[in-house]
CSV table of C-alpha atoms (C1' of nucleotides) in Angstrom, one decimal:
chain,number,residue,atom,x,y,z
A,1,UNK,CA,142.7,90.9,223.8
A,2,UNK,CA,140.4,88.1,224.3
A,3,UNK,CA,143.1,85.6,225.2
A,4,UNK,CA,144.4,87.8,228.0
A,5,UNK,CA,141.0,88.5,229.5
A,6,UNK,CA,140.1,84.8,229.4
A,7,UNK,CA,143.3,83.9,231.1
A,8,UNK,CA,142.6,86.5,233.8
A,9,UNK,CA,139.2,85.1,234.3
A,10,UNK,CA,140.2,81.5,234.6
A,11,UNK,CA,143.4,82.1,236.6
A,12,UNK,CA,142.5,85.2,238.5
A,13,UNK,CA,145.3,84.9,241.1
A,14,UNK,CA,148.3,85.7,238.9
A,15,UNK,CA,150.3,88.9,238.4
A,16,UNK,CA,149.8,91.2,235.5
A,17,UNK,CA,153.3,90.8,234.2
A,18,UNK,CA,152.9,87.0,234.3
A,19,UNK,CA,149.8,87.1,232.2
A,20,UNK,CA,151.8,88.8,229.5
A,21,UNK,CA,154.6,86.3,229.6
A,22,UNK,CA,152.0,83.5,229.5
A,23,UNK,CA,150.6,84.9,226.4
A,24,UNK,CA,154.0,85.4,224.8
A,25,UNK,CA,155.6,82.1,225.5
A,26,UNK,CA,152.6,79.9,225.9
A,27,UNK,CA,151.1,77.9,223.0
A,28,UNK,CA,147.4,77.4,222.8
A,29,UNK,CA,146.6,73.9,221.7
A,30,UNK,CA,143.2,72.6,220.7
A,31,UNK,CA,142.8,68.9,221.4
A,32,UNK,CA,139.8,66.8,220.2
A,33,UNK,CA,137.9,64.7,222.7
A,34,UNK,CA,139.4,61.3,223.4
A,35,UNK,CA,143.0,62.2,222.9
A,36,UNK,CA,145.6,60.9,225.3
A,37,UNK,CA,147.4,64.0,226.4
A,38,UNK,CA,150.2,62.5,228.4
A,39,UNK,CA,151.3,59.3,229.9
A,40,UNK,CA,153.7,59.4,232.8
A,41,UNK,CA,156.0,56.8,231.4
A,42,UNK,CA,157.3,59.4,228.9
A,43,UNK,CA,159.2,62.5,229.7
A,44,UNK,CA,157.1,65.7,229.8
A,45,UNK,CA,158.4,68.9,228.6
A,46,UNK,CA,155.5,71.3,229.1
A,47,UNK,CA,153.2,72.6,231.8
A,48,UNK,CA,149.6,72.4,230.8
A,49,UNK,CA,146.9,74.8,231.9
A,50,UNK,CA,143.4,74.0,230.9
A,51,UNK,CA,141.4,76.8,229.3
A,52,UNK,CA,138.4,74.9,228.1
A,53,UNK,CA,137.0,71.4,228.2
A,54,UNK,CA,137.6,68.6,230.7
A,55,UNK,CA,140.6,66.3,231.1
A,56,UNK,CA,140.4,63.1,233.0
A,57,UNK,CA,143.3,61.6,234.8
A,58,UNK,CA,143.4,57.9,235.5
A,59,UNK,CA,145.8,55.3,236.6
A,60,UNK,CA,146.7,52.2,234.7
A,61,UNK,CA,148.4,49.1,235.5
A,62,UNK,CA,150.1,47.3,232.6
A,63,UNK,CA,147.3,44.9,231.9
A,64,UNK,CA,144.5,47.1,230.6
A,65,UNK,CA,143.0,47.9,234.0
A,66,UNK,CA,142.2,51.5,234.7
A,67,UNK,CA,141.1,53.6,237.7
A,68,UNK,CA,139.6,57.1,237.4
A,69,UNK,CA,141.4,59.5,239.7
A,70,UNK,CA,140.1,63.0,239.0
A,71,UNK,CA,139.0,65.6,236.5
A,72,UNK,CA,141.0,68.7,235.5
A,73,UNK,CA,138.8,71.6,234.4
A,74,UNK,CA,139.3,75.1,233.1
A,75,UNK,CA,141.3,77.2,235.5
A,76,UNK,CA,143.3,74.2,236.7
A,77,UNK,CA,146.7,73.0,235.7
A,78,UNK,CA,148.0,69.4,235.4
A,79,UNK,CA,150.1,68.6,238.5
A,80,UNK,CA,151.6,65.6,236.8
A,81,UNK,CA,152.9,67.8,234.0
A,82,UNK,CA,154.8,69.6,236.6
A,83,UNK,CA,156.4,66.4,237.8
A,84,UNK,CA,159.0,66.6,235.1
A,85,UNK,CA,161.2,63.8,236.0
A,86,UNK,CA,158.8,61.1,237.0
A,87,UNK,CA,160.6,58.0,238.1
A,88,UNK,CA,158.8,55.3,236.2
A,89,UNK,CA,158.4,52.1,238.2
A,90,UNK,CA,155.1,50.4,238.0
A,91,UNK,CA,152.6,53.2,238.5
A,92,UNK,CA,151.3,54.8,235.4
A,93,UNK,CA,149.1,57.8,235.1
A,94,UNK,CA,147.4,58.9,231.9
A,95,UNK,CA,145.6,62.2,231.1
A,96,UNK,CA,142.9,62.1,228.4
A,97,UNK,CA,140.6,64.7,227.0
A,98,UNK,CA,137.0,63.9,227.8
A,99,UNK,CA,135.6,66.7,225.7
A,100,UNK,CA,137.3,68.9,223.1
A,101,UNK,CA,139.9,70.7,225.1
A,102,UNK,CA,141.8,74.0,224.7
A,103,UNK,CA,145.0,74.3,226.8
A,104,UNK,CA,147.9,76.6,227.2
A,105,UNK,CA,151.2,74.8,227.1
A,106,UNK,CA,154.3,76.4,228.5
A,107,UNK,CA,157.8,74.9,228.1
A,108,UNK,CA,159.0,73.5,231.4
A,109,UNK,CA,162.0,75.8,231.7
A,110,UNK,CA,159.8,78.7,232.4
A,111,UNK,CA,158.3,76.9,235.3
A,112,UNK,CA,161.6,77.3,237.3
A,113,UNK,CA,162.2,80.8,236.1
A,114,UNK,CA,158.7,81.9,237.1
A,115,UNK,CA,158.8,80.2,240.4
A,116,UNK,CA,161.6,82.6,241.4
A,117,UNK,CA,160.2,85.6,239.6
A,118,UNK,CA,156.5,85.5,240.4
A,119,UNK,CA,155.2,84.9,243.8
A,120,UNK,CA,151.8,84.3,242.4
A,121,UNK,CA,153.0,81.5,240.1
A,122,UNK,CA,154.6,80.0,243.1
A,123,UNK,CA,151.4,79.9,245.0
A,124,UNK,CA,149.6,78.6,242.0
A,125,UNK,CA,152.0,75.7,241.7
A,126,UNK,CA,151.8,74.9,245.4
A,127,UNK,CA,148.0,75.2,245.3
A,128,UNK,CA,147.9,72.9,242.4
A,129,UNK,CA,149.9,70.2,244.1
A,130,UNK,CA,148.0,70.6,247.3
A,131,UNK,CA,144.6,70.3,245.7
A,132,UNK,CA,145.7,67.3,243.7
A,133,UNK,CA,147.2,65.7,246.7
A,134,UNK,CA,143.9,66.1,248.5
A,135,UNK,CA,142.0,64.6,245.6
A,136,UNK,CA,144.3,61.6,245.6
A,137,UNK,CA,143.8,61.1,249.3
A,138,UNK,CA,140.1,61.1,248.7
A,139,UNK,CA,140.4,58.5,246.0
A,140,UNK,CA,142.5,56.3,248.3
A,141,UNK,CA,139.9,56.6,250.9
A,142,UNK,CA,137.1,55.6,248.5
A,143,UNK,CA,138.9,52.5,247.2
A,144,UNK,CA,140.2,51.4,250.6
A,145,UNK,CA,137.0,51.7,252.6
A,146,UNK,CA,134.0,51.7,250.4
A,147,UNK,CA,132.1,49.0,248.5
A,148,UNK,CA,131.2,49.1,244.9
A,149,UNK,CA,127.8,50.7,245.4
A,150,UNK,CA,129.2,53.6,247.4
A,151,UNK,CA,132.1,54.1,245.1
A,152,UNK,CA,129.7,54.1,242.2
A,153,UNK,CA,127.6,56.7,243.8
A,154,UNK,CA,130.6,58.9,244.5
A,155,UNK,CA,131.8,58.4,241.0
A,156,UNK,CA,128.4,59.3,239.4
A,157,UNK,CA,128.1,62.4,241.6
A,158,UNK,CA,131.5,63.6,240.4
A,159,UNK,CA,130.4,63.1,236.8
A,160,UNK,CA,127.2,65.0,237.5
A,161,UNK,CA,129.0,67.8,239.1
A,162,UNK,CA,131.3,68.1,236.1
A,163,UNK,CA,128.9,67.6,233.3
A,164,UNK,CA,125.4,68.3,234.7
A,165,UNK,CA,122.5,66.0,235.5
A,166,UNK,CA,122.6,64.3,232.1
A,167,UNK,CA,125.8,62.3,231.7
A,168,UNK,CA,126.8,60.5,228.6
A,169,UNK,CA,128.5,57.3,229.7
A,170,UNK,CA,127.8,53.7,229.0
A,171,UNK,CA,127.9,51.2,231.8
A,172,UNK,CA,131.0,49.8,230.2
A,173,UNK,CA,132.7,53.2,230.4
A,174,UNK,CA,131.8,53.4,234.1
A,175,UNK,CA,133.0,49.9,234.8
A,176,UNK,CA,136.3,50.7,233.2
A,177,UNK,CA,136.8,53.8,235.3
A,178,UNK,CA,136.1,51.9,238.5
A,179,UNK,CA,138.0,48.8,237.4
A,180,UNK,CA,134.9,46.8,237.7
A,181,UNK,CA,132.8,44.9,235.3
A,182,UNK,CA,129.9,46.0,233.2
A,183,UNK,CA,127.4,43.6,234.7
A,184,UNK,CA,128.1,44.7,238.2
A,185,UNK,CA,127.6,48.4,237.3
A,186,UNK,CA,124.4,47.6,235.4
A,187,UNK,CA,123.0,45.8,238.4
A,188,UNK,CA,123.9,48.5,240.8
A,189,UNK,CA,122.5,51.2,238.6
A,190,UNK,CA,119.3,49.3,238.2
A,191,UNK,CA,119.0,49.4,241.9
A,192,UNK,CA,119.7,53.1,242.0
A,193,UNK,CA,117.0,53.6,239.4
A,194,UNK,CA,114.5,51.6,241.5
A,195,UNK,CA,115.4,53.8,244.4
A,196,UNK,CA,114.6,56.9,242.4
A,197,UNK,CA,118.1,58.2,242.2
A,198,UNK,CA,118.7,58.1,238.5
A,199,UNK,CA,117.0,57.4,235.2
A,200,UNK,CA,118.9,55.1,232.9
A,201,UNK,CA,118.9,55.7,229.1
A,202,UNK,CA,120.9,54.1,226.4
A,203,UNK,CA,124.4,55.5,226.4
A,204,UNK,CA,123.6,57.9,229.3
A,205,UNK,CA,121.9,58.4,232.6
A,206,UNK,CA,120.2,61.2,234.4
A,207,UNK,CA,120.6,62.2,238.0
A,208,UNK,CA,117.3,63.0,239.6
A,209,UNK,CA,117.9,63.0,243.3
A,210,UNK,CA,119.0,65.8,245.7
B,1,UNK,CA,177.4,72.7,266.3
B,2,UNK,CA,176.1,69.2,266.0
B,3,UNK,CA,172.5,70.3,265.2
B,4,UNK,CA,173.7,72.3,262.2
B,5,UNK,CA,175.9,69.5,260.8
B,6,UNK,CA,173.1,67.0,261.2
B,7,UNK,CA,170.7,69.3,259.4
B,8,UNK,CA,173.1,69.7,256.6
B,9,UNK,CA,173.6,66.0,256.4
B,10,UNK,CA,169.9,65.2,256.3
B,11,UNK,CA,168.8,68.1,254.1
B,12,UNK,CA,171.9,68.7,252.0
B,13,UNK,CA,170.1,70.7,249.4
B,14,UNK,CA,169.4,73.9,251.3
B,15,UNK,CA,171.3,77.2,251.4
B,16,UNK,CA,173.7,78.1,254.2
B,17,UNK,CA,171.7,81.0,255.4
B,18,UNK,CA,168.6,78.9,255.6
B,19,UNK,CA,170.3,76.4,257.9
B,20,UNK,CA,171.0,79.2,260.3
B,21,UNK,CA,167.4,80.4,260.2
B,22,UNK,CA,166.2,76.8,260.7
B,23,UNK,CA,168.3,76.4,263.8
B,24,UNK,CA,167.2,79.8,265.1
B,25,UNK,CA,163.4,79.6,264.6
B,26,UNK,CA,163.0,75.8,264.5
B,27,UNK,CA,162.1,73.9,267.7
B,28,UNK,CA,163.4,70.4,268.1
B,29,UNK,CA,160.8,68.1,269.5
B,30,UNK,CA,161.4,64.6,270.8
B,31,UNK,CA,158.3,62.4,270.4
B,32,UNK,CA,158.0,58.9,271.8
B,33,UNK,CA,156.9,56.0,269.7
B,34,UNK,CA,153.2,55.6,269.1
B,35,UNK,CA,152.3,59.3,269.4
B,36,UNK,CA,149.7,60.7,267.0
B,37,UNK,CA,151.6,63.7,265.6
B,38,UNK,CA,148.8,65.2,263.5
B,39,UNK,CA,145.4,64.6,262.3
B,40,UNK,CA,144.2,66.4,259.3
B,41,UNK,CA,140.9,67.3,260.8
B,42,UNK,CA,142.6,69.9,263.0
B,43,UNK,CA,144.4,73.0,261.9
B,44,UNK,CA,148.2,72.7,261.6
B,45,UNK,CA,150.4,75.5,262.5
B,46,UNK,CA,153.9,74.0,262.0
B,47,UNK,CA,156.0,72.5,259.2
B,48,UNK,CA,157.6,69.3,260.4
B,49,UNK,CA,161.0,68.0,259.3
B,50,UNK,CA,162.0,64.6,260.5
B,51,UNK,CA,165.5,64.4,262.0
B,52,UNK,CA,165.4,60.9,263.4
B,53,UNK,CA,163.0,58.0,263.6
B,54,UNK,CA,160.1,57.0,261.4
B,55,UNK,CA,156.7,58.4,261.1
B,56,UNK,CA,153.9,56.6,259.4
B,57,UNK,CA,151.1,58.3,257.6
B,58,UNK,CA,147.8,56.6,257.2
B,59,UNK,CA,144.3,57.3,256.2
B,60,UNK,CA,141.2,56.7,258.4
B,61,UNK,CA,137.6,56.7,257.8
B,62,UNK,CA,135.3,57.6,260.6
B,63,UNK,CA,134.6,54.0,261.7
B,64,UNK,CA,138.0,52.7,262.9
B,65,UNK,CA,139.3,51.6,259.6
B,66,UNK,CA,142.8,52.5,258.6
B,67,UNK,CA,145.0,52.3,255.5
B,68,UNK,CA,148.7,52.7,255.5
B,69,UNK,CA,149.9,55.2,253.0
B,70,UNK,CA,153.7,55.8,253.5
B,71,UNK,CA,156.6,56.4,255.8
B,72,UNK,CA,158.3,59.6,256.5
B,73,UNK,CA,161.9,59.2,257.4
B,74,UNK,CA,164.9,61.4,258.4
B,75,UNK,CA,165.6,64.0,255.7
B,76,UNK,CA,162.0,64.2,254.7
B,77,UNK,CA,159.3,66.7,255.6
B,78,UNK,CA,155.6,66.1,256.1
B,79,UNK,CA,153.7,67.3,253.0
B,80,UNK,CA,150.5,67.3,255.0
B,81,UNK,CA,151.9,69.6,257.5
B,82,UNK,CA,152.5,72.0,254.6
B,83,UNK,CA,148.8,71.8,253.7
B,84,UNK,CA,147.9,74.4,256.2
B,85,UNK,CA,144.2,74.9,255.4
B,86,UNK,CA,143.0,71.4,254.8
B,87,UNK,CA,139.3,71.3,253.8
B,88,UNK,CA,137.9,68.7,256.0
B,89,UNK,CA,135.3,66.7,254.3
B,90,UNK,CA,135.4,63.0,254.8
B,91,UNK,CA,139.0,62.1,254.2
B,92,UNK,CA,141.2,62.0,257.2
B,93,UNK,CA,144.9,61.5,257.4
B,94,UNK,CA,146.9,60.8,260.5
B,95,UNK,CA,150.6,60.8,261.1
B,96,UNK,CA,151.9,58.7,264.0
B,97,UNK,CA,155.5,58.0,265.2
B,98,UNK,CA,156.4,54.4,264.7
B,99,UNK,CA,159.7,54.7,266.6
B,100,UNK,CA,160.9,57.4,268.9
B,101,UNK,CA,161.1,60.5,266.7
B,102,UNK,CA,163.1,63.7,266.7
B,103,UNK,CA,161.7,66.4,264.5
B,104,UNK,CA,162.3,70.0,263.8
B,105,UNK,CA,159.1,72.1,263.8
B,106,UNK,CA,158.9,75.5,262.2
B,107,UNK,CA,156.0,77.8,262.5
B,108,UNK,CA,154.0,78.0,259.4
B,109,UNK,CA,154.5,81.7,258.7
B,110,UNK,CA,158.2,81.0,257.9
B,111,UNK,CA,157.1,78.7,255.2
B,112,UNK,CA,155.8,81.6,253.0
B,113,UNK,CA,158.6,83.9,253.9
B,114,UNK,CA,161.2,81.3,253.0
B,115,UNK,CA,159.5,80.3,249.8
B,116,UNK,CA,160.2,83.8,248.5
B,117,UNK,CA,163.6,84.2,250.1
B,118,UNK,CA,165.2,80.9,249.5
B,119,UNK,CA,165.2,79.2,246.2
B,120,UNK,CA,166.4,76.0,247.8
B,121,UNK,CA,163.5,75.9,250.2
B,122,UNK,CA,161.3,76.3,247.3
B,123,UNK,CA,162.6,73.3,245.6
B,124,UNK,CA,162.5,71.4,248.7
B,125,UNK,CA,158.8,72.1,249.2
B,126,UNK,CA,158.1,71.2,245.6
B,127,UNK,CA,160.2,68.1,245.8
B,128,UNK,CA,158.3,67.1,249.0
B,129,UNK,CA,155.0,67.4,247.3
B,130,UNK,CA,156.1,65.7,244.2
B,131,UNK,CA,157.5,62.7,245.9
B,132,UNK,CA,154.5,62.3,248.2
B,133,UNK,CA,152.2,62.6,245.2
B,134,UNK,CA,154.0,59.8,243.6
B,135,UNK,CA,153.8,57.6,246.7
B,136,UNK,CA,150.1,58.3,246.8
B,137,UNK,CA,149.7,57.3,243.2
B,138,UNK,CA,151.5,54.1,243.9
B,139,UNK,CA,149.2,53.4,246.8
B,140,UNK,CA,146.1,54.0,244.6
B,141,UNK,CA,147.5,51.6,242.1
B,142,UNK,CA,148.1,48.9,244.8
B,143,UNK,CA,144.6,49.1,246.2
B,144,UNK,CA,142.8,49.4,242.9
B,145,UNK,CA,144.5,46.6,241.0
B,146,UNK,CA,146.1,44.1,243.4
B,147,UNK,CA,144.7,41.3,245.5
B,148,UNK,CA,145.5,40.9,249.2
B,149,UNK,CA,148.5,38.6,248.6
B,150,UNK,CA,150.2,41.1,246.4
B,151,UNK,CA,149.4,44.1,248.5
B,152,UNK,CA,150.7,42.2,251.5
B,153,UNK,CA,153.9,41.4,249.8
B,154,UNK,CA,154.3,45.1,248.7
B,155,UNK,CA,153.5,46.2,252.3
B,156,UNK,CA,156.0,43.8,253.9
B,157,UNK,CA,158.7,44.8,251.5
B,158,UNK,CA,158.2,48.4,252.4
B,159,UNK,CA,158.5,47.6,256.1
B,160,UNK,CA,161.7,45.6,255.4
B,161,UNK,CA,163.2,48.4,253.5
B,162,UNK,CA,162.4,50.8,256.3
B,163,UNK,CA,163.3,48.6,259.3
B,164,UNK,CA,165.6,45.9,258.1
B,165,UNK,CA,164.9,42.2,257.6
B,166,UNK,CA,163.6,41.7,261.1
B,167,UNK,CA,160.3,43.6,261.5
B,168,UNK,CA,158.4,43.8,264.7
B,169,UNK,CA,154.7,43.8,263.8
B,170,UNK,CA,151.9,41.5,264.8
B,171,UNK,CA,149.5,40.1,262.2
B,172,UNK,CA,146.9,42.3,263.7
B,173,UNK,CA,149.0,45.4,263.2
B,174,UNK,CA,149.5,44.4,259.5
B,175,UNK,CA,145.8,43.7,259.1
B,176,UNK,CA,145.0,47.1,260.5
B,177,UNK,CA,147.4,48.8,258.1
B,178,UNK,CA,145.9,47.0,255.1
B,179,UNK,CA,142.3,47.3,256.3
B,180,UNK,CA,142.0,43.6,256.3
B,181,UNK,CA,141.5,41.0,259.1
B,182,UNK,CA,144.0,39.2,261.2
B,183,UNK,CA,143.0,35.7,260.0
B,184,UNK,CA,143.5,36.6,256.3
B,185,UNK,CA,146.9,38.0,257.0
B,186,UNK,CA,147.9,35.0,259.1
B,187,UNK,CA,146.8,32.6,256.3
B,188,UNK,CA,148.7,34.6,253.6
B,189,UNK,CA,151.8,34.9,255.7
B,190,UNK,CA,151.7,31.2,256.4
B,191,UNK,CA,151.7,30.6,252.7
B,192,UNK,CA,154.7,33.0,252.3
B,193,UNK,CA,156.5,31.1,255.0
B,194,UNK,CA,155.8,27.8,253.2
B,195,UNK,CA,157.2,29.4,250.0
B,196,UNK,CA,160.4,30.3,251.9
B,197,UNK,CA,159.9,34.1,251.7
B,198,UNK,CA,159.7,34.8,255.5
B,199,UNK,CA,160.0,33.3,258.9
B,200,UNK,CA,157.2,33.9,261.3
B,201,UNK,CA,157.9,34.6,264.9
B,202,UNK,CA,155.7,35.8,267.7
B,203,UNK,CA,155.2,39.5,267.4
B,204,UNK,CA,157.6,39.7,264.4
B,205,UNK,CA,158.7,38.2,261.1
B,206,UNK,CA,161.9,38.0,259.2
B,207,UNK,CA,162.3,38.5,255.5
B,208,UNK,CA,164.6,35.8,254.0
B,209,UNK,CA,164.1,36.1,250.3
B,210,UNK,CA,165.9,38.1,247.6
C,1,DA,C1',109.2,47.3,208.5
C,2,DA,C1',113.3,44.3,208.6
C,3,DT,C1',118.1,43.8,209.9
C,4,DG,C1',122.0,44.3,212.6
C,5,DC,C1',124.9,46.4,216.0
C,6,DT,C1',125.6,47.7,220.5
C,7,DA,C1',123.9,48.6,225.1
C,8,DT,C1',121.6,46.7,228.9
C,9,DG,C1',119.2,42.9,232.1
C,10,DT,C1',119.7,38.8,234.7
C,11,DG,C1',120.6,34.1,236.3
C,12,DA,C1',124.3,30.7,237.6
C,13,DT,C1',128.7,29.9,239.4
C,14,DG,C1',133.1,30.4,241.6
C,15,DC,C1',136.9,33.0,243.9
C,16,DC,C1',138.5,36.1,247.3
C,17,DT,C1',138.2,37.8,251.6
C,18,DG,C1',135.7,39.0,256.0
C,19,DT,C1',133.7,36.8,260.1
C,20,DC,C1',132.8,33.5,263.7
C,21,DA,C1',134.4,29.8,266.5
C,22,DC,C1',137.7,27.6,268.7
C,23,DA,C1',142.3,25.2,269.3
C,24,DC,C1',147.0,25.8,270.2
C,25,DA,C1',151.4,28.2,271.3
C,26,DA,C1',154.6,31.6,273.5
C,27,DG,C1',155.9,34.2,277.0
C,28,DC,C1',155.1,36.5,281.6
C,29,DG,C1',154.1,36.8,286.6
C,30,DG,C1',153.4,34.5,290.6
D,1,DC,C1',155.8,25.0,287.4
D,2,DC,C1',151.1,26.8,286.6
D,3,DG,C1',147.9,29.6,284.8
D,4,DC,C1',146.9,34.0,282.2
D,5,DT,C1',147.2,36.8,278.5
D,6,DT,C1',148.1,37.6,274.0
D,7,DG,C1',149.4,36.1,269.5
D,8,DT,C1',148.8,32.6,265.9
D,9,DG,C1',146.5,28.5,263.1
D,10,DT,C1',142.6,26.7,260.9
D,11,DG,C1',138.0,25.1,259.5
D,12,DA,C1',133.2,26.6,258.3
D,13,DC,C1',130.4,29.9,256.4
D,14,DA,C1',128.6,34.2,254.1
D,15,DG,C1',128.7,38.2,251.2
D,16,DG,C1',130.6,40.9,247.4
D,17,DC,C1',132.1,40.9,243.1
D,18,DA,C1',134.0,38.9,238.6
D,19,DT,C1',132.9,36.0,234.9
D,20,DC,C1',130.1,33.3,231.7
D,21,DA,C1',126.0,32.7,229.1
D,22,DC,C1',122.3,34.4,227.1
D,23,DA,C1',118.0,37.1,226.6
D,24,DT,C1',116.2,41.6,225.5
D,25,DA,C1',115.9,46.3,224.2
D,26,DG,C1',117.3,50.9,221.6
D,27,DC,C1',118.7,52.9,217.8
D,28,DA,C1',120.6,53.4,212.9
D,29,DT,C1',120.6,52.0,208.2
D,30,DT,C1',118.6,50.0,204.5
DNA sequence: AATGCTATGTGATGCCTGTCACACAAGCGG
DNA sequence: CCGCTTGTGTGACAGGCATCACATAGCATT
């Protein structure tokens, strides 16, 4: 069955029996690009494992400001969706599909069951938390210590890594992700272009260095 | 035995059998204030559970800059110490004792063993990751969206929550934790004093609002 | 080709905060 | 009581970045 083989390919570290359960109880959802998949304010009742496409996770304050945190790609699960009972204070996290996305959703009650039953699930969950924790630390470090030009470079490199040398984003999109303003991003990117790092097109740019 | 009862009090969610194992294989360490307990660059071979005192966790870049992330207090474990194989790229996290600290250290191999054996340990580890993840998100939100005055207020409140109304920190200490400069902190605190939020003393301040 | 919409380029200006320079104040040891 | 050390107060200045105001350019539709 193609579903099974795809699962095994994307999540190679799980037990055979668990794959079967995943196929049985999991629901495959197809989500168009640009959909808000979850917001942490609201209770979450499923674990989400990405099968295809890219999800971006970003933080919001209440006043329209955003900050990009990281991407979730095929073979990864959403750590936040595992944080079932999120105490909502001020911090808000949103996950949104960047491309069309296919994900496997599993009701949260299986999470506990499987944690006890399958060692591999266990490790998978721990691994997910750990890698997300590391990504977050990385993000903190960027914002705390780096100026806009360095943060922009880091951000663009992540996009290139995720989507290839040719990335479709407007300066405004980028400014939103970095909680900056369009003009600042335009100026800095112009400088990067002069230095031969990128080519700027309308609605996109191209990474031409390294 | 007083160790056992203290453990139960601080970590009430664990299984009886596990307490016994903890007492048997765990080593109690007393650490004087100001000691660097771990740095993420180096491999970690123990899980640390705080029994007494306060540990602060902060991020460093390579050039002497720091940013305070959160406190670890009695009844909590160090999530980073559970991240055994930390890929060292640029981000560095350091844990340092703020006060004299007593902690129980457990060799890392038990972590895996217990994860399979004890459901409660399991939940404890997950809970630890989850709450640390949330704290990190909170920190990201502060740095990304707030100005120095608001970040300072947030920071001071956290200190007050941890240590009581009378907090022993110099302006320089605070500036280091917020990756700012002493003069800026002094000015902002002076303003807070004028607004009746705090009293400033030499080497300390006192929270007098709320 | 003309029109219009949206993306991008660029100067002017102001606020926040980091830095430098130095004055003052609190506490400690002789 | 005096001087030293360390913390705090404050002005002047500079750089980074947000914002405002337009100018220009790219692409789609007619």
